[in-house]
Amino acid sequence: MTTCANLEKLSVKEAMKAEHIGKKVKLNGWVRTRRDSKAGFSFFELNDGSSMKSVQVLAPNDLSNYESELLHAGIGCSIEVEGEIVESPGKGQATEVKATCVNVLGGCDPASYPLQKKGTSFEFLRTIAHLRPRTNSFGAVARVRNEICKSIHNFFQERGFIYVHTPIITGSDCEGAGQMFKVTTLDLNKPPLKEGTKSGEINFEEDFFGKATNLTVSGQLSGECYATALTNIYTFGPTFRAENSNTSRHLAEFWMVEPEMSFCNLEGNMEVAEAFLKHIFRDVLNNCEDDMKFFAERIDKTVLDTLTHIVNSDFVRLSYTEAVDKLLKSGQKFEFPVEWGIDLQSEHERYLTEQVFKKPVIVYDYPRGIKAFYMKLNEDEKTVRAMDVLVPGVGEIIGGSQREERLEVLETRMKESGLNPEEYWWYLDLRRYGTVPHAGFGLGLERTVQFVTGMANIRDVIPFPRTPKSAEF
Ligand code: ATP
Ligand code: MN
């Protein structure tokens, strides 16, 4: 270790800009490769995650630790570099760094380091999720995911929506449809039982919260409480579903954005959803150029064209009944046969977006029997004011609806869904006191990242995926 001069620090991303040529700076990062030239110096490719590209560091052999340290420093080592940013003679980069001091901060044994230079499969990288952010692909996913989150907040903040934090532990089941993770401090080996019950039902009155609780599947019901006071709100946080579906589009823990808008109907809801997605795609196209170029070259050739096309065209709007009609008339053989009343399967959704329209499709007015109790009943009494936004490759990316604001209808729909209205007394109060037409939707963050990047598996767009039988790291 030698002592460097402690110059002004720059990120690798900054150091690659021509405007800094001539500056003497300090850089930190991890070595991607080292190459030794016969002319008496070594080249380090240095990356610190601030950009897809690595900066080239030229280390002359007259550095005091050149032979003792630098000639042993390779892939995975962390180093500090001081030197001058100079114009690069090489193609494809504006600058390089002529080092005056290089220190190895953390060594890395290349023989045992799991990340080798050669391309490794995404399956393998899932087994080393703690190291995969050091690869080009996962660095790019992390930066694009970050850009999408920034864009989500900007979109709503620019429009005056209030960011509301809804609880993660809930005592209510939003969808009325199981598949929740229980939250309990009871001793699972010896749970307290209700007195006088034959089958030995668990007595949750003795549990931490004095009732059975779960991890949230959606912040919507809490969101509605705030929307019916603050008009336009959104929640954005982790969501949990214990659905045992091992697909490339489902996680047990994922992030969801849920705007909720008072004085808004289904049309208004669709308009916001479309503007919202376009806003996100535009931001990614404008601000993640290098990362998106990487995805277009390495993952999915079509991503850039698809996003550009979507930003500049209108989404298709199609009622469920029309969608079923299109599917029936398609002559296509589906694994799940189509008839009015079925829930659209991924294969149907993808057929509509990929074969028929080749762009996002908003399907609305679904049969009441397959949708949640809180969706507004249409006059036909057969359908509800639901909408799903479907995109090519991914299928459903947004699910939303206009909410039922009429107390009696809502109570009837609850009972129909096997829910006890008394347990939802606070939710029904929103209809008792100053009820208003309102609407909202949920956008899955990971499905958005998948769509934007073209990554095939949802496990590869969240840092540490939680899926059935898998919660390592
Ligand atoms: P799907 O039919 O695809 O399972 P859903 O109808 O259960 O979705 P909603 O309850 O409407 O979905 O949730 C809103 C959004 O949250 C979805 O459009 C999707 O983007 C996302 N989402 C839902 N479930 C998951 C999951 N298990 N993993 C990742 N994202 C999800
Ligand atoms: Mn689902």
Coordinates of C-alpha atoms and ligand atoms in Angstrom, one line a residue:
M1 CA 0.0 0.0 0.0
T2 CA 1.3 3.4 -0.9
T3 CA -0.2 6.7 0.3
C4 CA -2.0 8.6 -2.4
A5 CA -2.4 12.4 -2.3
N6 CA -6.2 12.4 -1.6
L7 CA -7.4 14.2 -4.7
E8 CA -11.0 15.2 -5.5
K9 CA -13.2 12.1 -6.0
L10 CA -15.1 11.4 -9.2
S11 CA -17.3 8.5 -10.2
V12 CA -16.4 6.4 -13.1
K13 CA -19.3 7.8 -15.0
E14 CA -18.0 11.4 -14.5
A15 CA -14.4 10.4 -15.3
M16 CA -15.5 9.3 -18.7
K17 CA -16.8 12.7 -19.7
A18 CA -14.5 14.8 -21.9
E19 CA -15.3 17.9 -19.9
H20 CA -13.0 16.6 -17.1
I21 CA -9.9 16.1 -19.3
G22 CA -6.9 17.7 -17.6
K23 CA -8.2 17.2 -14.1
K24 CA -6.3 15.2 -11.4
V25 CA -8.7 13.1 -9.5
K26 CA -9.3 10.0 -7.3
L27 CA -11.4 7.1 -8.5
N28 CA -12.6 4.0 -6.6
G29 CA -14.1 0.8 -7.9
W30 CA -13.6 -2.9 -8.8
V31 CA -11.4 -4.3 -11.5
R32 CA -13.1 -5.9 -14.4
T33 CA -9.9 -6.9 -16.2
R34 CA -6.2 -6.2 -16.2
R35 CA -4.1 -6.3 -19.3
D36 CA -0.3 -5.9 -19.3
S37 CA 1.4 -4.3 -22.3
K38 CA 5.0 -5.1 -23.3
A39 CA 5.6 -1.3 -23.4
G40 CA 5.8 -1.3 -19.6
F41 CA 2.4 -0.5 -18.3
S42 CA -0.9 -2.2 -17.4
F43 CA -4.5 -1.4 -18.3
F44 CA -7.2 -1.8 -15.7
E45 CA -10.9 -1.7 -16.6
L46 CA -12.4 0.0 -13.6
N47 CA -16.1 -0.1 -12.8
D48 CA -18.0 1.4 -9.8
G49 CA -21.6 0.7 -10.9
S50 CA -22.2 4.4 -11.8
S51 CA -22.4 3.4 -15.5
M52 CA -22.5 0.4 -17.8
K53 CA -19.1 1.4 -19.1
S54 CA -15.8 0.9 -17.3
V55 CA -13.0 3.5 -17.4
Q56 CA -9.6 2.5 -18.6
V57 CA -6.8 3.1 -16.1
L58 CA -3.3 3.2 -17.4
A59 CA -0.8 2.2 -14.7
P60 CA 2.9 2.8 -15.6
N61 CA 5.5 0.3 -14.3
D62 CA 7.3 3.0 -12.4
L63 CA 4.7 3.0 -9.7
S64 CA 6.4 1.9 -6.6
N65 CA 4.0 -1.1 -6.0
Y66 CA 3.7 -2.0 -9.7
E67 CA 5.4 -5.4 -9.4
S68 CA 4.6 -6.2 -5.8
E69 CA 0.9 -5.4 -6.0
L70 CA -0.5 -4.3 -9.3
L71 CA 0.7 -7.2 -11.3
H72 CA -1.3 -9.4 -9.0
A73 CA -4.5 -7.4 -9.0
G74 CA -7.1 -8.7 -11.4
I75 CA -10.8 -9.3 -11.8
G76 CA -12.9 -8.5 -8.6
C77 CA -10.2 -6.6 -6.7
S78 CA -11.2 -3.2 -5.3
I79 CA -8.8 -0.4 -5.9
E80 CA -8.2 3.3 -5.5
V81 CA -6.7 5.2 -8.3
E82 CA -5.3 8.7 -8.5
G83 CA -4.2 10.2 -11.7
E84 CA -5.0 12.6 -14.6
I85 CA -7.9 12.3 -16.9
V86 CA -6.6 12.4 -20.4
E87 CA -8.0 12.2 -23.9
S88 CA -8.2 8.5 -24.9
P89 CA -6.5 7.5 -28.1
G90 CA -8.7 4.4 -28.3
K91 CA -12.1 4.3 -30.0
G92 CA -15.3 4.1 -28.0
Q93 CA -14.2 6.1 -25.1
A94 CA -13.5 9.8 -24.6
T95 CA -11.1 9.6 -21.8
E96 CA -8.8 7.4 -19.8
V97 CA -6.9 7.8 -16.5
K98 CA -3.2 8.0 -16.4
A99 CA -2.5 6.8 -12.9
T100 CA 0.0 8.4 -10.5
C101 CA -1.0 6.2 -7.6
V102 CA -2.9 2.9 -7.4
N103 CA -3.7 0.9 -4.3
V104 CA -5.3 -2.5 -4.0
L105 CA -7.9 -2.1 -1.2
G106 CA -9.3 -5.6 -1.3
G107 CA -7.7 -8.6 -3.1
C108 CA -9.7 -11.2 -5.0
D109 CA -8.5 -14.7 -5.6
P110 CA -9.3 -15.3 -9.3
A111 CA -9.2 -19.1 -8.8
S112 CA -12.1 -19.2 -6.4
Y113 CA -14.0 -16.0 -7.5
P114 CA -17.4 -17.3 -8.8
L115 CA -17.7 -14.5 -11.3
Q116 CA -15.4 -15.2 -14.2
K117 CA -15.1 -13.1 -17.3
K118 CA -16.9 -15.5 -19.5
G119 CA -20.7 -15.1 -19.9
T120 CA -22.5 -17.0 -17.1
S121 CA -26.1 -18.1 -17.2
F122 CA -28.8 -16.2 -15.3
E123 CA -29.7 -19.5 -13.6
F124 CA -26.2 -19.8 -12.2
L125 CA -26.2 -16.1 -11.2
R126 CA -29.3 -16.7 -9.1
T127 CA -27.3 -19.0 -6.9
I128 CA -24.8 -16.1 -6.3
A129 CA -27.3 -13.3 -5.9
H130 CA -24.9 -11.5 -3.6
L131 CA -22.3 -11.1 -6.3
R132 CA -24.5 -10.8 -9.4
P133 CA -24.9 -7.0 -9.1
R134 CA -21.2 -6.9 -10.2
T135 CA -22.1 -8.2 -13.7
N136 CA -23.1 -5.9 -16.6
S137 CA -26.6 -7.3 -16.8
F138 CA -27.5 -6.9 -13.1
G139 CA -25.8 -3.5 -12.8
A140 CA -28.0 -2.4 -15.8
V141 CA -31.1 -3.9 -14.3
A142 CA -30.4 -2.1 -11.0
R143 CA -29.9 1.3 -12.7
V144 CA -33.0 0.9 -14.9
R145 CA -35.1 -0.2 -11.9
N146 CA -33.9 2.9 -10.0
E147 CA -34.8 5.2 -13.0
I148 CA -38.3 3.7 -13.1
C149 CA -38.8 4.3 -9.4
K150 CA -37.7 7.9 -9.8
S151 CA -40.0 8.3 -12.8
I152 CA -42.9 6.9 -10.8
H153 CA -42.5 9.4 -8.0
N154 CA -41.9 12.2 -10.4
F155 CA -45.1 11.4 -12.4
F156 CA -47.3 11.5 -9.3
Q157 CA -45.5 14.4 -7.5
E158 CA -45.7 16.6 -10.6
R159 CA -49.5 16.0 -10.6
G160 CA -50.0 16.8 -7.0
F161 CA -50.6 13.2 -5.7
I162 CA -49.8 12.6 -2.1
Y163 CA -47.5 9.7 -1.3
V164 CA -49.2 7.7 1.4
H165 CA -47.6 4.8 3.4
T166 CA -50.1 2.0 3.8
P167 CA -49.4 -0.8 6.3
I168 CA -47.5 -4.0 5.5
I169 CA -49.2 -6.0 8.3
T170 CA -52.9 -6.0 7.8
G171 CA -56.0 -7.5 9.5
S172 CA -58.0 -7.5 6.3
D173 CA -57.7 -9.5 3.1
C174 CA -58.0 -7.0 0.3
E175 CA -58.8 -9.4 -2.5
G176 CA -61.0 -11.6 -0.4
A177 CA -59.0 -14.5 -1.9
G178 CA -56.6 -16.3 0.4
Q179 CA -53.0 -16.6 -0.7
M180 CA -51.7 -14.5 2.2
F181 CA -48.7 -14.9 4.4
K182 CA -49.7 -15.2 8.1
V183 CA -48.0 -12.9 10.6
T184 CA -48.0 -14.4 14.1
T185 CA -45.9 -14.7 17.2
L186 CA -47.8 -17.7 18.5
D187 CA -45.8 -20.9 19.2
L188 CA -46.5 -23.0 16.1
N189 CA -45.9 -26.2 18.1
K190 CA -48.3 -25.3 20.8
P191 CA -50.8 -22.7 19.6
P192 CA -53.6 -21.7 22.0
L193 CA -56.9 -23.2 21.0
K194 CA -60.4 -21.8 21.2
E195 CA -62.3 -23.3 24.1
G196 CA -65.1 -25.6 23.2
T197 CA -64.3 -26.0 19.5
K198 CA -64.1 -29.6 18.4
S199 CA -61.4 -29.3 15.8
G200 CA -59.2 -27.2 18.0
E201 CA -59.3 -23.9 16.1
I202 CA -56.4 -21.5 16.9
N203 CA -57.3 -18.7 19.3
F204 CA -55.9 -15.6 17.6
E205 CA -57.1 -13.4 20.5
E206 CA -53.9 -14.5 22.2
D207 CA -51.8 -13.6 19.2
F208 CA -49.7 -10.4 19.1
F209 CA -52.3 -8.2 17.6
G210 CA -55.3 -10.0 19.3
K211 CA -56.5 -11.1 15.9
A212 CA -55.3 -13.0 12.8
T213 CA -53.0 -10.8 10.7
N214 CA -51.3 -11.2 7.3
L215 CA -48.8 -9.5 5.1
T216 CA -50.5 -7.1 2.7
V217 CA -51.5 -8.2 -0.8
S218 CA -52.4 -4.6 -1.8
G219 CA -52.5 -1.2 -0.2
Q220 CA -55.7 -0.3 -2.0
L221 CA -58.3 -0.3 0.8
S222 CA -56.1 1.8 3.0
G223 CA -55.3 4.0 0.0
E224 CA -59.0 4.6 -0.5
C225 CA -59.3 6.1 3.0
Y226 CA -56.7 8.7 2.1
A227 CA -58.0 9.3 -1.4
T228 CA -61.5 10.1 0.0
A229 CA -59.9 12.9 2.0
L230 CA -56.8 14.1 0.0
T231 CA -58.3 13.4 -3.5
N232 CA -55.3 12.0 -5.3
I233 CA -52.8 9.7 -3.5
Y234 CA -50.5 6.8 -4.3
T235 CA -48.8 4.1 -2.3
F236 CA -45.6 2.4 -3.4
G237 CA -44.2 -0.5 -1.4
P238 CA -43.7 -4.2 -1.0
T239 CA -46.6 -6.6 -1.5
F240 CA -46.8 -10.2 -0.7
R241 CA -48.7 -13.1 -2.3
A242 CA -48.4 -16.7 -1.2
E243 CA -49.5 -17.9 -4.6
N244 CA -47.7 -21.1 -5.4
S245 CA -47.3 -20.2 -9.0
N246 CA -43.8 -20.9 -10.3
T247 CA -44.0 -18.7 -13.4
S248 CA -41.6 -16.2 -14.9
R249 CA -44.0 -13.4 -13.9
H250 CA -44.8 -14.1 -10.3
L251 CA -42.9 -13.3 -7.1
A252 CA -44.0 -14.0 -3.5
E253 CA -42.7 -10.5 -2.6
F254 CA -42.9 -7.7 -5.2
W255 CA -43.3 -4.0 -5.3
M256 CA -46.5 -2.3 -6.4
V257 CA -47.5 1.3 -7.1
E258 CA -51.1 2.0 -6.4
P259 CA -52.6 5.4 -7.3
E260 CA -56.2 6.1 -6.0
M261 CA -58.2 9.1 -7.3
S262 CA -61.4 10.6 -6.1
F263 CA -63.8 12.1 -8.5
C264 CA -62.5 9.8 -11.2
N265 CA -64.2 7.2 -13.3
L266 CA -62.9 4.3 -15.4
E267 CA -62.1 6.5 -18.4
G268 CA -60.1 8.8 -16.2
N269 CA -58.3 5.8 -14.7
M270 CA -57.4 4.5 -18.1
E271 CA -56.0 7.9 -19.2
V272 CA -53.8 8.1 -16.1
A273 CA -52.6 4.6 -16.6
E274 CA -51.6 5.2 -20.2
A275 CA -49.9 8.5 -19.5
F276 CA -48.1 7.0 -16.5
L277 CA -46.6 4.1 -18.5
K278 CA -45.6 6.4 -21.3
H279 CA -43.9 8.7 -18.8
I280 CA -41.9 5.9 -17.4
F281 CA -40.8 4.5 -20.8
R282 CA -39.8 8.0 -22.0
D283 CA -37.7 8.6 -18.9
V284 CA -35.9 5.3 -19.4
L285 CA -35.3 6.0 -23.1
N286 CA -33.9 9.4 -22.3
N287 CA -31.9 8.7 -19.2
C288 CA -30.6 5.1 -19.5
E289 CA -29.1 5.2 -22.9
D290 CA -26.1 2.9 -22.3
D291 CA -28.1 0.4 -20.3
M292 CA -30.9 0.2 -22.8
K293 CA -28.4 -0.3 -25.6
F294 CA -27.0 -3.2 -23.7
F295 CA -30.4 -4.8 -23.3
A296 CA -31.1 -4.3 -27.0
E297 CA -27.8 -5.9 -27.9
R298 CA -27.7 -8.7 -25.4
I299 CA -31.2 -9.5 -24.2
D300 CA -34.0 -8.6 -26.6
K301 CA -33.3 -6.8 -29.9
T302 CA -36.8 -5.3 -30.0
V303 CA -36.9 -3.4 -26.7
L304 CA -35.8 0.0 -28.0
D305 CA -38.2 0.0 -31.0
T306 CA -41.1 -1.3 -28.8
L307 CA -40.7 1.4 -26.2
T308 CA -40.3 4.2 -28.8
H309 CA -43.3 2.9 -30.7
I310 CA -45.5 2.8 -27.5
V311 CA -44.5 6.2 -26.4
N312 CA -45.7 7.6 -29.7
S313 CA -48.9 5.7 -30.2
D314 CA -52.3 5.2 -28.4
F315 CA -53.1 2.1 -26.4
V316 CA -55.9 -0.1 -27.7
R317 CA -59.1 -0.1 -25.6
L318 CA -61.2 -3.2 -25.8
S319 CA -64.1 -4.4 -23.7
Y320 CA -63.8 -7.9 -22.2
T321 CA -66.7 -9.0 -24.4
E322 CA -64.9 -7.7 -27.5
A323 CA -61.7 -9.4 -26.4
V324 CA -63.4 -12.7 -26.0
D325 CA -65.0 -12.3 -29.4
K326 CA -61.6 -11.6 -31.0
L327 CA -60.1 -14.7 -29.3
L328 CA -63.0 -16.9 -30.4
K329 CA -62.8 -15.8 -34.0
S330 CA -59.0 -16.1 -34.1
G331 CA -59.1 -19.8 -35.1
Q332 CA -56.2 -20.1 -32.6
K333 CA -55.9 -23.2 -30.4
F334 CA -55.4 -22.2 -26.8
E335 CA -54.5 -24.5 -23.9
F336 CA -57.3 -22.9 -21.9
P337 CA -60.5 -22.8 -24.1
V338 CA -62.1 -19.4 -24.4
E339 CA -65.7 -18.6 -23.5
W340 CA -67.4 -15.5 -22.0
G341 CA -66.9 -15.6 -18.3
I342 CA -63.4 -17.1 -18.0
D343 CA -60.5 -15.2 -16.6
L344 CA -58.1 -14.3 -19.4
Q345 CA -55.0 -16.5 -19.2
S346 CA -51.5 -15.3 -20.0
E347 CA -51.7 -17.0 -23.4
H348 CA -54.9 -15.1 -24.3
E349 CA -53.5 -11.8 -23.1
R350 CA -50.3 -12.3 -25.0
Y351 CA -52.2 -13.3 -28.2
L352 CA -54.1 -10.0 -28.1
T353 CA -51.0 -7.8 -27.5
E354 CA -48.5 -9.8 -29.6
Q355 CA -50.5 -11.1 -32.5
V356 CA -53.6 -9.0 -32.9
F357 CA -52.6 -5.5 -31.9
K358 CA -48.8 -5.5 -31.4
K359 CA -49.1 -2.9 -28.7
P360 CA -50.5 -2.4 -25.2
V361 CA -54.2 -3.2 -24.9
I362 CA -56.5 -2.0 -22.1
V363 CA -59.3 -4.6 -21.5
Y364 CA -62.2 -3.3 -19.5
D365 CA -65.6 -4.3 -18.2
Y366 CA -64.9 -7.8 -16.9
P367 CA -67.5 -10.4 -15.7
R368 CA -68.4 -9.7 -12.1
G369 CA -67.8 -13.3 -11.2
I370 CA -64.1 -13.2 -11.7
K371 CA -63.3 -9.8 -10.2
A372 CA -63.0 -8.4 -6.7
F373 CA -65.9 -7.2 -4.7
Y374 CA -64.9 -3.5 -4.6
M375 CA -65.2 -3.0 -8.4
K376 CA -68.2 -0.9 -9.5
L377 CA -71.0 -2.9 -10.9
N378 CA -72.2 -1.9 -14.4
E379 CA -75.8 -1.3 -15.3
D380 CA -75.9 -4.6 -17.1
E381 CA -75.3 -6.2 -13.6
K382 CA -73.1 -8.8 -15.5
T383 CA -69.9 -6.8 -15.7
V384 CA -67.8 -4.6 -13.4
R385 CA -65.8 -1.5 -14.2
A386 CA -62.4 -3.3 -14.1
M387 CA -59.5 -2.7 -16.4
D388 CA -56.3 -4.6 -17.1
V389 CA -53.4 -3.1 -19.1
L390 CA -51.7 -5.8 -21.1
V391 CA -48.3 -5.5 -22.8
P392 CA -46.5 -7.7 -25.3
G393 CA -44.2 -10.2 -23.7
V394 CA -45.4 -9.8 -20.2
G395 CA -49.2 -9.8 -20.3
E396 CA -50.9 -8.1 -17.4
I397 CA -48.8 -5.2 -16.1
I398 CA -51.6 -3.1 -14.5
G399 CA -54.9 -4.2 -12.8
G400 CA -57.4 -1.5 -11.8
S401 CA -61.0 -0.5 -11.6
Q402 CA -63.5 2.2 -10.7
R403 CA -64.6 1.4 -7.2
E404 CA -68.1 0.7 -6.1
E405 CA -69.2 3.8 -4.2
R406 CA -72.8 2.7 -3.4
L407 CA -73.1 1.3 0.1
E408 CA -75.8 -1.3 -0.6
V409 CA -74.3 -2.6 -3.8
L410 CA -70.9 -2.9 -2.1
E411 CA -72.4 -4.9 0.8
T412 CA -74.2 -7.2 -1.5
R413 CA -71.0 -7.8 -3.5
M414 CA -69.1 -8.5 -0.3
K415 CA -71.5 -11.2 0.8
E416 CA -71.5 -12.6 -2.7
S417 CA -67.7 -13.0 -2.3
G418 CA -68.0 -14.7 1.1
L419 CA -66.8 -11.7 3.1
N420 CA -68.3 -10.4 6.3
P421 CA -69.2 -6.7 5.9
E422 CA -68.9 -6.2 9.6
E423 CA -65.2 -6.8 9.4
Y424 CA -64.9 -4.1 6.8
W425 CA -66.9 -1.5 8.8
W426 CA -64.3 1.2 8.3
Y427 CA -64.1 0.6 4.6
L428 CA -67.9 0.8 4.3
D429 CA -67.8 4.1 6.3
L430 CA -66.1 5.7 3.3
R431 CA -69.5 5.0 1.5
R432 CA -71.6 6.1 4.5
Y433 CA -70.0 9.5 4.8
G434 CA -69.5 11.6 1.7
T435 CA -69.0 8.8 -0.8
V436 CA -67.6 9.8 -4.2
P437 CA -66.9 8.1 -7.5
H438 CA -63.3 7.0 -7.4
A439 CA -60.8 4.8 -9.2
G440 CA -57.3 3.4 -9.1
F441 CA -54.9 0.8 -10.2
G442 CA -51.9 -1.3 -9.3
L443 CA -48.7 -1.4 -11.4
G444 CA -46.3 -4.2 -10.7
L445 CA -42.8 -2.7 -10.5
E446 CA -41.0 -5.9 -11.5
R447 CA -43.3 -6.6 -14.5
T448 CA -42.5 -3.0 -15.6
V449 CA -38.7 -3.6 -15.3
Q450 CA -39.2 -6.9 -17.2
F451 CA -41.1 -5.2 -20.0
V452 CA -38.6 -2.3 -20.3
T453 CA -35.4 -4.4 -20.2
G454 CA -36.7 -7.5 -22.0
M455 CA -35.5 -9.7 -19.2
A456 CA -37.3 -13.0 -19.5
N457 CA -37.5 -14.0 -15.8
I458 CA -39.0 -11.8 -13.0
R459 CA -36.4 -13.4 -10.7
D460 CA -33.7 -11.4 -12.5
V461 CA -35.2 -7.9 -12.1
I462 CA -35.4 -7.8 -8.3
P463 CA -32.2 -8.0 -6.2
F464 CA -33.2 -11.0 -4.0
P465 CA -36.2 -12.8 -5.3
R466 CA -38.7 -14.6 -3.0
T467 CA -40.4 -17.5 -4.8
P468 CA -41.8 -20.9 -3.7
K469 CA -39.0 -22.9 -1.9
S470 CA -36.5 -20.1 -2.3
A471 CA -35.5 -17.3 0.1
E472 CA -31.8 -17.6 0.2
F473 CA -29.8 -14.4 0.7
Ligands
ATP1 P1 -51.9 -12.0 -12.4 O1 -53.3 -12.4 -13.0 O2 -50.9 -11.8 -13.4 O3 -51.5 -13.0 -11.3 P2 -53.3 -10.3 -10.7 O4 -54.6 -10.2 -11.4 O5 -53.2 -11.1 -9.5 O6 -52.1 -10.6 -11.7 P3 -53.5 -7.6 -9.5 O7 -54.0 -8.2 -8.2 O8 -54.4 -6.9 -10.3 O9 -52.8 -8.8 -10.3 O10 -52.2 -6.8 -9.1 C1 -51.8 -5.6 -9.8 C2 -50.5 -5.8 -10.5 O11 -49.5 -6.3 -9.6 C3 -50.5 -6.8 -11.7 O12 -51.0 -6.2 -12.8 C4 -49.0 -7.1 -11.8 O13 -48.3 -6.1 -12.5 C5 -48.5 -7.1 -10.4 N1 -48.5 -8.5 -9.8 C6 -49.6 -9.2 -9.3 N2 -49.2 -10.3 -8.8 C7 -47.8 -10.4 -8.9 C8 -46.8 -11.3 -8.5 N3 -47.1 -12.4 -7.8 N4 -45.5 -11.0 -8.8 C9 -45.2 -9.8 -9.4 N5 -46.1 -8.9 -9.8 C10 -47.4 -9.2 -9.5
MN2 MN -52.2 -13.0 -9.4

